[in-house]
Coordinates of C-alpha atoms in Angstrom, one line a residue:
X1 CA 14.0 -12.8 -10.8
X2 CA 11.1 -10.4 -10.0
X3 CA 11.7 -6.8 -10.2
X4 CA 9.8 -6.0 -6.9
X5 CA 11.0 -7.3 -3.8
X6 CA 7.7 -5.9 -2.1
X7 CA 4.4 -4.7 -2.3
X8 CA 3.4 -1.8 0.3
X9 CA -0.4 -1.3 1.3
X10 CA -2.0 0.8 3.0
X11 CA -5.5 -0.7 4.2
X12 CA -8.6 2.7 4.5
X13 CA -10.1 2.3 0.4
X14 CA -7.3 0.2 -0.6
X15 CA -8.5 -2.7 0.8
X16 CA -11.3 -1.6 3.3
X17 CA -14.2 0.8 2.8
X18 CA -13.9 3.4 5.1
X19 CA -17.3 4.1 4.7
X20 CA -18.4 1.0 6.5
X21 CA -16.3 1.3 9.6
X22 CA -17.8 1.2 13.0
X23 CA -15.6 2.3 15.7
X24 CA -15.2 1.4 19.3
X25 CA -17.9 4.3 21.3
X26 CA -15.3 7.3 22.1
X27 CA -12.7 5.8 20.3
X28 CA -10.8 6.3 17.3
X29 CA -10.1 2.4 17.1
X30 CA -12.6 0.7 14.7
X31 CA -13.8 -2.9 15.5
X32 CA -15.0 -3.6 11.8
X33 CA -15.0 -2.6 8.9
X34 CA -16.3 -4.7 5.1
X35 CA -13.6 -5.0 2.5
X36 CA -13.8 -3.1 -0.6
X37 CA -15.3 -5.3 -4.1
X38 CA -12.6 -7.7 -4.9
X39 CA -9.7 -7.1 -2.4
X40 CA -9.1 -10.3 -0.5
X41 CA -9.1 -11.7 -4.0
X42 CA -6.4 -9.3 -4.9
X43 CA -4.3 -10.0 -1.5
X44 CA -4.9 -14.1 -2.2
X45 CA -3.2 -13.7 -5.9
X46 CA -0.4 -11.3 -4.6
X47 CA 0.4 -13.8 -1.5
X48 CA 0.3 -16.7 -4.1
X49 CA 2.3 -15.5 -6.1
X50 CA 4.9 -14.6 -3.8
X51 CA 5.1 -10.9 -3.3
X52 CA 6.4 -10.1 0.5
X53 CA 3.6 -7.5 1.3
X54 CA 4.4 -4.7 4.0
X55 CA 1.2 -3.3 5.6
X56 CA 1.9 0.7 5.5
X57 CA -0.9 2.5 7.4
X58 CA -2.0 5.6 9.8
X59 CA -4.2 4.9 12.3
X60 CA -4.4 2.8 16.3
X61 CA -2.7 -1.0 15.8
X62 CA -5.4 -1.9 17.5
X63 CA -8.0 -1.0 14.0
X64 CA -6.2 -2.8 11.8
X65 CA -5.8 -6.0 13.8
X66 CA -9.3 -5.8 14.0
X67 CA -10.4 -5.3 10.6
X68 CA -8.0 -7.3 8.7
X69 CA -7.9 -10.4 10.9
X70 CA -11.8 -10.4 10.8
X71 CA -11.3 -10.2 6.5
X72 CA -8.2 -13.4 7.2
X73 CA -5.7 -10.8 5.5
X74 CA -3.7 -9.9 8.9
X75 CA -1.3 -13.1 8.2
X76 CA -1.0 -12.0 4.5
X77 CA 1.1 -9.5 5.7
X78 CA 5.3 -10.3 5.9
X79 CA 5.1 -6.8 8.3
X80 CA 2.7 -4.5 9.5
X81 CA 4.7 -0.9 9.5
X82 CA 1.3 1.2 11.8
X83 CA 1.8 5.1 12.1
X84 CA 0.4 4.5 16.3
X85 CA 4.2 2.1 16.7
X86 CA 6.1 4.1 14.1
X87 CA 5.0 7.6 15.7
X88 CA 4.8 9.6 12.8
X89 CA 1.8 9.5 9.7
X90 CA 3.1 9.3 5.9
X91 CA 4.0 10.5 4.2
X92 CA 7.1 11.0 6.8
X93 CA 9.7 9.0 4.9
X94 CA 10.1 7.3 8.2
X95 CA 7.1 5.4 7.7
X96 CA 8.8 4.1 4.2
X97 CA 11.8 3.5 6.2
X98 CA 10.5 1.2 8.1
X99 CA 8.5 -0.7 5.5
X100 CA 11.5 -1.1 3.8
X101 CA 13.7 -2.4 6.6
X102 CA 10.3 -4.8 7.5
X103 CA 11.2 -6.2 4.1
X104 CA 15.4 -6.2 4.6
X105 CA 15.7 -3.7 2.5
X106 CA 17.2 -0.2 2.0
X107 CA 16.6 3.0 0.4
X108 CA 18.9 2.0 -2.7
X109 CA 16.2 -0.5 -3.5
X110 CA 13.4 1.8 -3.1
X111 CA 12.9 1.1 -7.2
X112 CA 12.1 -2.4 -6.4
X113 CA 9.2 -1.7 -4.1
X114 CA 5.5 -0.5 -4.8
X115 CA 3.2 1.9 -2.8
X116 CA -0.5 1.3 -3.1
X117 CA -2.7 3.8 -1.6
X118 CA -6.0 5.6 -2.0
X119 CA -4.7 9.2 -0.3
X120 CA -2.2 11.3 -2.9
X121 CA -1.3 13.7 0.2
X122 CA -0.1 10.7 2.3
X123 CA 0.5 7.6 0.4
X124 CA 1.6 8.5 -3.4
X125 CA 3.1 11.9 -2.0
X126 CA 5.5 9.4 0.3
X127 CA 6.4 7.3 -1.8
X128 CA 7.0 9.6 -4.9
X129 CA 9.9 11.0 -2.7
X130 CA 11.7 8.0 -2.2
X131 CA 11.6 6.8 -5.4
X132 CA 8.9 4.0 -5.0
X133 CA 6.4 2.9 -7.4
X134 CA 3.4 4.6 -6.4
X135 CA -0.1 3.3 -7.2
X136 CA -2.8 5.2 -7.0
X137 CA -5.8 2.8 -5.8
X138 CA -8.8 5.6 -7.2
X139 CA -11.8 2.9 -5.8
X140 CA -12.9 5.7 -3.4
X141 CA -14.6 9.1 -4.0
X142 CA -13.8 10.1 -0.4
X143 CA -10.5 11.9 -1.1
X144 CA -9.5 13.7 -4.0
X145 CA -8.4 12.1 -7.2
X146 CA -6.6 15.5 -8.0
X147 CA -3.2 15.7 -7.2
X148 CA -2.4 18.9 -5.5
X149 CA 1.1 19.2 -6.9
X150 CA 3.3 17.2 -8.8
X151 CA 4.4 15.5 -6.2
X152 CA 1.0 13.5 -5.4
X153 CA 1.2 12.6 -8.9
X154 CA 0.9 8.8 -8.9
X155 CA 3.1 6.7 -11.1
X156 CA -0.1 4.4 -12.0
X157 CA -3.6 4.5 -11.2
X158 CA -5.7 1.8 -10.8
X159 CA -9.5 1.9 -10.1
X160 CA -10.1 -1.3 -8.3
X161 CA -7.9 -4.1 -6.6
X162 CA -8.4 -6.2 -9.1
X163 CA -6.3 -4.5 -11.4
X164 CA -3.5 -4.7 -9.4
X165 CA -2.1 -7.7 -10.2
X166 CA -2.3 -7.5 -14.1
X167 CA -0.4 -4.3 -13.3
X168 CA 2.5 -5.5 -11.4
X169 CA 2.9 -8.3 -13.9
X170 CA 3.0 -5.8 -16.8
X171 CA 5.4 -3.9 -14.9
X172 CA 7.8 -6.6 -14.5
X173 CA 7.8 -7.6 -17.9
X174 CA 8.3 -4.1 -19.0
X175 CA 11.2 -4.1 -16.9
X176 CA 12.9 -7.6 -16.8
X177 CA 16.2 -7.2 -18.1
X178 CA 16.3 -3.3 -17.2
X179 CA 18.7 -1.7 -14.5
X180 CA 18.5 1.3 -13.0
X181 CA 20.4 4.2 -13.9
X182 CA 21.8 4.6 -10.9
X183 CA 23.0 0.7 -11.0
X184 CA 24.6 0.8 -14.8

């Protein structure tokens, strides 16, 4: 039985370069975007392996429609939790709330999921206060790799997609046969 029960992602340098986005003229909506070095690999060996992954990003629907069905990674998503249907940006736990509803889920099994996210303000803060695995996706040099308090301290830190799933395989062979604390 696998620990997780899902992988959240958020999309801007976890698996898209922002740098390469070109947006609709006065618009905030982007129409493309290239993926970052080895992330649709990364999303094929997550999906094939089973993982339910939960889209968990800030930004218009619209972008990541766009971008992600252009890549053939929109239907890799189980649930696409977007900040412009949600109404609030993370790291409002409301954000995680509804990821892990998306995934029929509750915040008791919060230690079975996993946040991966390039922004420690936003995506590791979040998840750090719920209790979910954060990954800190450091590809990107466009925000800081220096968290600003303990609480963007990331649980793990990996530096390119590929690494990811090596990661959650050692992390669920670390913790096969353990319970949480709160479950003993």
């Amino acid at each position: 039985m696998s620990r997780f029960k899902a992988i959240f992602l958020d999309c801007g340098d976890t698996l898209i370069d922002e740098r390469t986005e070109e947006k609709l003229a006065d618009s905030e909506v982007v129409i493309r975007a290239d993926l970052i070095p080895g992330a649709k690999e990364m999303m094929d060996s997550l999906k094939a392996a089973g993982h339910k992954l939960i889209l968990v990003a800030d930004g218009p629907r619209q972008t990541f429609v766009n971008m992600l069905t252009h890549h053939g990674l929109w239907d890799h998503f189980d649930a696409h939790i977007i900040s412009e249907d949600v109404g609030v940006h993370k790291p409002d736990a409301r954000m995680f709330d509804a990821a892990l509803a998306a995934a029929g889920l509750t915040r008791e099994d919060t230690w079975r999921t996993v946040m991966v996210g390039n922004n420690l303000s936003r995506d590791i803060c979040g998840a750090n206060a719920l209790g979910i695995t954060s990954i800190f996706m450091a590809w990107s040099t466009l925000r800081t790799h220096e968290p600003a308090n303990p609480s963007e301290v990331p649980d793990y830190r990996i530096e390119t997609p590929a690494e990811l799933p090596g990661l959650l395989e050692k992390l669920e062979a670390l913790t096969k046969y353990r319970v949480p604390f709160a479950q003993r």
